PDB file of C-alpha atoms in Angstrom:
ATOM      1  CA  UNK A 256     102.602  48.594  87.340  1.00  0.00           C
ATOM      2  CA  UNK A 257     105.125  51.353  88.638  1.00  0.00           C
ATOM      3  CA  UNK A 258     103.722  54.464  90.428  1.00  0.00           C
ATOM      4  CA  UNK A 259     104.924  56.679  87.741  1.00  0.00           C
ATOM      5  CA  UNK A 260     102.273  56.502  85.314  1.00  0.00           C
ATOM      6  CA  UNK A 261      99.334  54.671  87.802  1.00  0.00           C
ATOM      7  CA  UNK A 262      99.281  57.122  90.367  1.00  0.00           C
ATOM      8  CA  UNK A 263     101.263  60.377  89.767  1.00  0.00           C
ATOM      9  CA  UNK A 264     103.616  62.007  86.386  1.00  0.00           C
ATOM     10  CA  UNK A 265     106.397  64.389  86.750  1.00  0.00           C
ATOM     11  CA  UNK A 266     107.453  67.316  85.065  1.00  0.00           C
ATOM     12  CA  UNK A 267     110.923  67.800  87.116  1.00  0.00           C
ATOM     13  CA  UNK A 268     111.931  71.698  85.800  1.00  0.00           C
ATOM     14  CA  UNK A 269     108.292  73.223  85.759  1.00  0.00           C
ATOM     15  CA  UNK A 270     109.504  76.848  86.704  1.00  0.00           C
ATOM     16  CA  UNK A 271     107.319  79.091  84.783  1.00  0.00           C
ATOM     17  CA  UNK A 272     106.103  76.005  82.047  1.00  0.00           C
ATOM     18  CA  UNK A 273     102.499  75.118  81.476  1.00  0.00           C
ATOM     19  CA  UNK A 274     101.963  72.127  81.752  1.00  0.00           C
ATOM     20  CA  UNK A 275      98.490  70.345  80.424  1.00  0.00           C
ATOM     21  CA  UNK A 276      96.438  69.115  83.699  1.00  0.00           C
ATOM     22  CA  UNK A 277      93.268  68.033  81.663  1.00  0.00           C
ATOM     23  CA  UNK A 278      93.972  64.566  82.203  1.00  0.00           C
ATOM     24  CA  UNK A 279      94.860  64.597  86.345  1.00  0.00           C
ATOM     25  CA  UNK A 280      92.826  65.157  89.418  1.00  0.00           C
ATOM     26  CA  UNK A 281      95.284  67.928  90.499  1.00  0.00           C
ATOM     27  CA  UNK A 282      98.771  69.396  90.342  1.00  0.00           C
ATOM     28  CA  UNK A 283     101.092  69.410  93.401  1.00  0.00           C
ATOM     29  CA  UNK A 284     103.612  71.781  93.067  1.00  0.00           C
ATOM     30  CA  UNK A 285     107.137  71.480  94.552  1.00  0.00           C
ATOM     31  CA  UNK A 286     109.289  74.764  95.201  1.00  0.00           C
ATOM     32  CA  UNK A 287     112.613  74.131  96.316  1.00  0.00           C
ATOM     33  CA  UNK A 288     115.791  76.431  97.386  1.00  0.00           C
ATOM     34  CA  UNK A 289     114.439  79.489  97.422  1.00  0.00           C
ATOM     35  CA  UNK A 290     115.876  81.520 100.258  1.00  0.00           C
ATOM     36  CA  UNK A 291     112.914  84.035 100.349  1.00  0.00           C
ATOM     37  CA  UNK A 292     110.412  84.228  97.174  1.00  0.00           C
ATOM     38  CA  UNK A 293     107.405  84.524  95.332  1.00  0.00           C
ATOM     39  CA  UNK A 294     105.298  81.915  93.671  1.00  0.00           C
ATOM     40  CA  UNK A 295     102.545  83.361  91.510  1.00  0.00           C
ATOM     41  CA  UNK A 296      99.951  80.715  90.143  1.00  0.00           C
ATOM     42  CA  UNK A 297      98.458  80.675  86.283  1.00  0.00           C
ATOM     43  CA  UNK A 298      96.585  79.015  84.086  1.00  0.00           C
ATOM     44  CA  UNK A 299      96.288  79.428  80.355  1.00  0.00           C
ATOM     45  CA  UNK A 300      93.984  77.863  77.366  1.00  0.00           C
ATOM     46  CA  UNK A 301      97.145  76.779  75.479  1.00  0.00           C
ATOM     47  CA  UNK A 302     100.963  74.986  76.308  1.00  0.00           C
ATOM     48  CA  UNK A 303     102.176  78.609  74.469  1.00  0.00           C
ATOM     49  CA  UNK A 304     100.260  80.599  76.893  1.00  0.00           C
ATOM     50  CA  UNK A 305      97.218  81.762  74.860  1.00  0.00           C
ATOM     51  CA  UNK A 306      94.943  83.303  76.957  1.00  0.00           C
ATOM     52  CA  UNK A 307      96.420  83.243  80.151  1.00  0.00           C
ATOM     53  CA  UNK A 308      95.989  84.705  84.114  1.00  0.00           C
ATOM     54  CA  UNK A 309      96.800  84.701  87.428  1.00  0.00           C
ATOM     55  CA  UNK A 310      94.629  82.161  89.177  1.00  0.00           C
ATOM     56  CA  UNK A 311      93.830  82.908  93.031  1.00  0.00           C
ATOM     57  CA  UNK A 312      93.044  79.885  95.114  1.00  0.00           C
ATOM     58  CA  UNK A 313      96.047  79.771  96.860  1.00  0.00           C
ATOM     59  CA  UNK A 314      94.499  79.595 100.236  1.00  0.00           C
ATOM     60  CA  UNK A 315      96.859  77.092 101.967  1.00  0.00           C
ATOM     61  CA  UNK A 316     100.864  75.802 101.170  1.00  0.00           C
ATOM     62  CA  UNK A 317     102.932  74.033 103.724  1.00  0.00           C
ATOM     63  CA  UNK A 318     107.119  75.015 104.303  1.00  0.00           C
ATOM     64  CA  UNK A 319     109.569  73.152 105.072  1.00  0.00           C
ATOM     65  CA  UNK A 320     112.904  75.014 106.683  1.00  0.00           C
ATOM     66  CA  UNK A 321     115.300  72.841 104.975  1.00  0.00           C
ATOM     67  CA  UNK A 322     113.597  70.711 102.649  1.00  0.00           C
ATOM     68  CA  UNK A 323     115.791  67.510 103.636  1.00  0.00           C
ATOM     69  CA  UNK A 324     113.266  66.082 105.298  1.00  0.00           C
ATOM     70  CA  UNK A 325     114.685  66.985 109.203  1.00  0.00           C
ATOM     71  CA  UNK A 326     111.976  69.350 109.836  1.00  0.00           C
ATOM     72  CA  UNK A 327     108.096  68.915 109.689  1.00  0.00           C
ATOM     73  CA  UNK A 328     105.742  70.775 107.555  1.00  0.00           C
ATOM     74  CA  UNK A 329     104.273  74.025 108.404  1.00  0.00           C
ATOM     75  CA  UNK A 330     100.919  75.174 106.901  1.00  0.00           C
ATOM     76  CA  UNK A 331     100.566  78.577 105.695  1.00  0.00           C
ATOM     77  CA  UNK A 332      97.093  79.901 105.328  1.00  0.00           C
ATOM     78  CA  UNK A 333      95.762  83.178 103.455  1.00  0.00           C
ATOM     79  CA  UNK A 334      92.709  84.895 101.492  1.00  0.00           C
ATOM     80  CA  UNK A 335      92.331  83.132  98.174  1.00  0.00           C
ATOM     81  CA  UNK A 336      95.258  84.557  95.909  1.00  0.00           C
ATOM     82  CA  UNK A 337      97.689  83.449  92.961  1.00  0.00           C
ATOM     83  CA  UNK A 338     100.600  84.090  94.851  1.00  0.00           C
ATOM     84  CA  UNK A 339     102.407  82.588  98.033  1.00  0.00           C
ATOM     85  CA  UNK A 340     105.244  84.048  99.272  1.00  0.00           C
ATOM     86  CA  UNK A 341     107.819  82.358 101.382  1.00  0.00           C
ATOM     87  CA  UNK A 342     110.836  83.511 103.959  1.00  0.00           C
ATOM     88  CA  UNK A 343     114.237  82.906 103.930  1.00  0.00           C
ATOM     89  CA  UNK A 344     113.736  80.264 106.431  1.00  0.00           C
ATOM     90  CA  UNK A 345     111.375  78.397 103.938  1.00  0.00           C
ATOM     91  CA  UNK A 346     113.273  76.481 101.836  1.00  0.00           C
ATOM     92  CA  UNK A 347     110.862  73.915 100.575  1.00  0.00           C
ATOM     93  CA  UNK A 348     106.721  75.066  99.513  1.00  0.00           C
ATOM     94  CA  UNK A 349     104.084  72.282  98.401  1.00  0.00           C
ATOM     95  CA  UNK A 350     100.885  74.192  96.875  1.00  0.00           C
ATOM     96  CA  UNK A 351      98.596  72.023  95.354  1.00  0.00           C
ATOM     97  CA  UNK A 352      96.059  72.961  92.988  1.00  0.00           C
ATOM     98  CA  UNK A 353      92.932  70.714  92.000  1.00  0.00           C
ATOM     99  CA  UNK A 354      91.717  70.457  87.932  1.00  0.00           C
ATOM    100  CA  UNK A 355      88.482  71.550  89.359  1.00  0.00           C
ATOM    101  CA  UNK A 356      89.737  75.039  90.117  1.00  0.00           C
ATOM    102  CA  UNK A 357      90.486  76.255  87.492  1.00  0.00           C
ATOM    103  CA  UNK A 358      88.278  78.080  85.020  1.00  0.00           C
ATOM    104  CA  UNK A 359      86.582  76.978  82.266  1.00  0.00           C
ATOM    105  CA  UNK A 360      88.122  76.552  79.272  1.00  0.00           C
ATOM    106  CA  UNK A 361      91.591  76.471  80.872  1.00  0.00           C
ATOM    107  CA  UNK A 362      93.751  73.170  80.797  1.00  0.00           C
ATOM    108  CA  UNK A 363      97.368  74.700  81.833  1.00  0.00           C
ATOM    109  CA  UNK A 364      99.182  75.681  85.199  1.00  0.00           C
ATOM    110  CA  UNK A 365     102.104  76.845  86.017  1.00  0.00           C
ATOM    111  CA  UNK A 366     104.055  78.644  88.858  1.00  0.00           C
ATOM    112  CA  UNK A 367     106.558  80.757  88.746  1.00  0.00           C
ATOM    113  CA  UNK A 368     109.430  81.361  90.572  1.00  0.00           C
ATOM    114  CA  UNK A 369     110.119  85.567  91.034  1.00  0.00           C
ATOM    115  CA  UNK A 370     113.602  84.555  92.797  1.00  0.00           C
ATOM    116  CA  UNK A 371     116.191  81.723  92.794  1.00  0.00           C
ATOM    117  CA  UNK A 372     113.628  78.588  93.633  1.00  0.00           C
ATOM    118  CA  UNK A 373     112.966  75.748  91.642  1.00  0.00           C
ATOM    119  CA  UNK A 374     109.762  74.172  90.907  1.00  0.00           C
ATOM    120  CA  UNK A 375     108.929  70.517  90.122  1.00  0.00           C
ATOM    121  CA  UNK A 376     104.628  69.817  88.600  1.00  0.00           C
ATOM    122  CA  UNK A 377     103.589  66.007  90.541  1.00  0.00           C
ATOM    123  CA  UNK A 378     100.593  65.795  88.312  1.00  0.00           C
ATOM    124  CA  UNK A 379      98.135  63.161  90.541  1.00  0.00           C
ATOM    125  CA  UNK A 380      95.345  61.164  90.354  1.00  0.00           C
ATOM    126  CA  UNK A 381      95.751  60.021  86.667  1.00  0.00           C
ATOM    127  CA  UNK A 382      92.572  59.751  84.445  1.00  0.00           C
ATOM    128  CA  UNK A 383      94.225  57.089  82.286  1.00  0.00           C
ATOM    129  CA  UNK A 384      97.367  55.130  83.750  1.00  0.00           C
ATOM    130  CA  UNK A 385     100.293  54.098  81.151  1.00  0.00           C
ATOM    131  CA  UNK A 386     103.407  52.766  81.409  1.00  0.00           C
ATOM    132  CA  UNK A 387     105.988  55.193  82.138  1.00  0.00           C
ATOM    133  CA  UNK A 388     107.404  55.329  78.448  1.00  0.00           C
ATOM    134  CA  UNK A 389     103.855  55.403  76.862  1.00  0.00           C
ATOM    135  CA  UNK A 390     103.125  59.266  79.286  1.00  0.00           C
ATOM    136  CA  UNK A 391     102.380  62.003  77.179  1.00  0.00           C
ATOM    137  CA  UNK A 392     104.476  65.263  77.136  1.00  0.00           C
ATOM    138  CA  UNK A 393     102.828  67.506  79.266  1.00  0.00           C
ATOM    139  CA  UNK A 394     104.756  70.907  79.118  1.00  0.00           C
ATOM    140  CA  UNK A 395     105.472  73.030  76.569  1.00  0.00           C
TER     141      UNK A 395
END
């Protein structure tokens, strides 16, 4: 069986999407090109948003200069928050978020970009594996 569908999903243009985690372990979030921005975390009770917040467990991220692989990561540490905000030498952010976090009743991320990044949703450590065709939509 592929990876895609045993061990991770995608949602490759998550920037500021929910996207339904009830059926993962966790969400690894992948912000690319940013020169310099904000991330703010979210979660919601609906794809549309519903009742939605910030959610602050942000405590770690690792950066990556270039994000072309010729650098290691750096980890970032902070207080618990819903944000993380990078440097114009960060060009690459993995934050990962597990299901467990968030609060109950709510069964959507997302992070936004405040600036010019990108973000791609890994969605891990699938409940029930499928084929890659036989996935379920996950964003909205």
């Amino acid at each position: 069986m592929d990876a895609l569908g045993r061990l991770f999903d995608i949602v490759p243009v998550a920037d500021g999407v929910f996207i339904n985690v009830s059926q993962c372990g966790g969400v690894t979030f992948l912000g690319i090109l940013a020169a310099g921005d904000t991330w703010t975390l979210q979660e919601a009770t609906a794809a549309s948003g519903g009742t939605e917040q910030n959610l602050s467990v942000i405590t770690k991220s690792y950066v990556q200069t270039t994000g072309a692989g010729a650098d290691t990561w750096t980890k970032l540490t902070q207080a618990a928050n819903a944000a993380e905000v990078t440097t114009s030498a960060q060009d690459c952010v993995v934050i990962e978020v597990d299901v467990e976090e968030l609060s109950a009743g709510f069964d959507y991320l997302k992070l936004t970009s405040t600036s010019t990044g990108t973000v791609t949703a890994i969605l891990r450590d699938l409940k029930v594996q499928r084929k890659p065709e036989n996935l379920p939509a996950r964003g909205a």
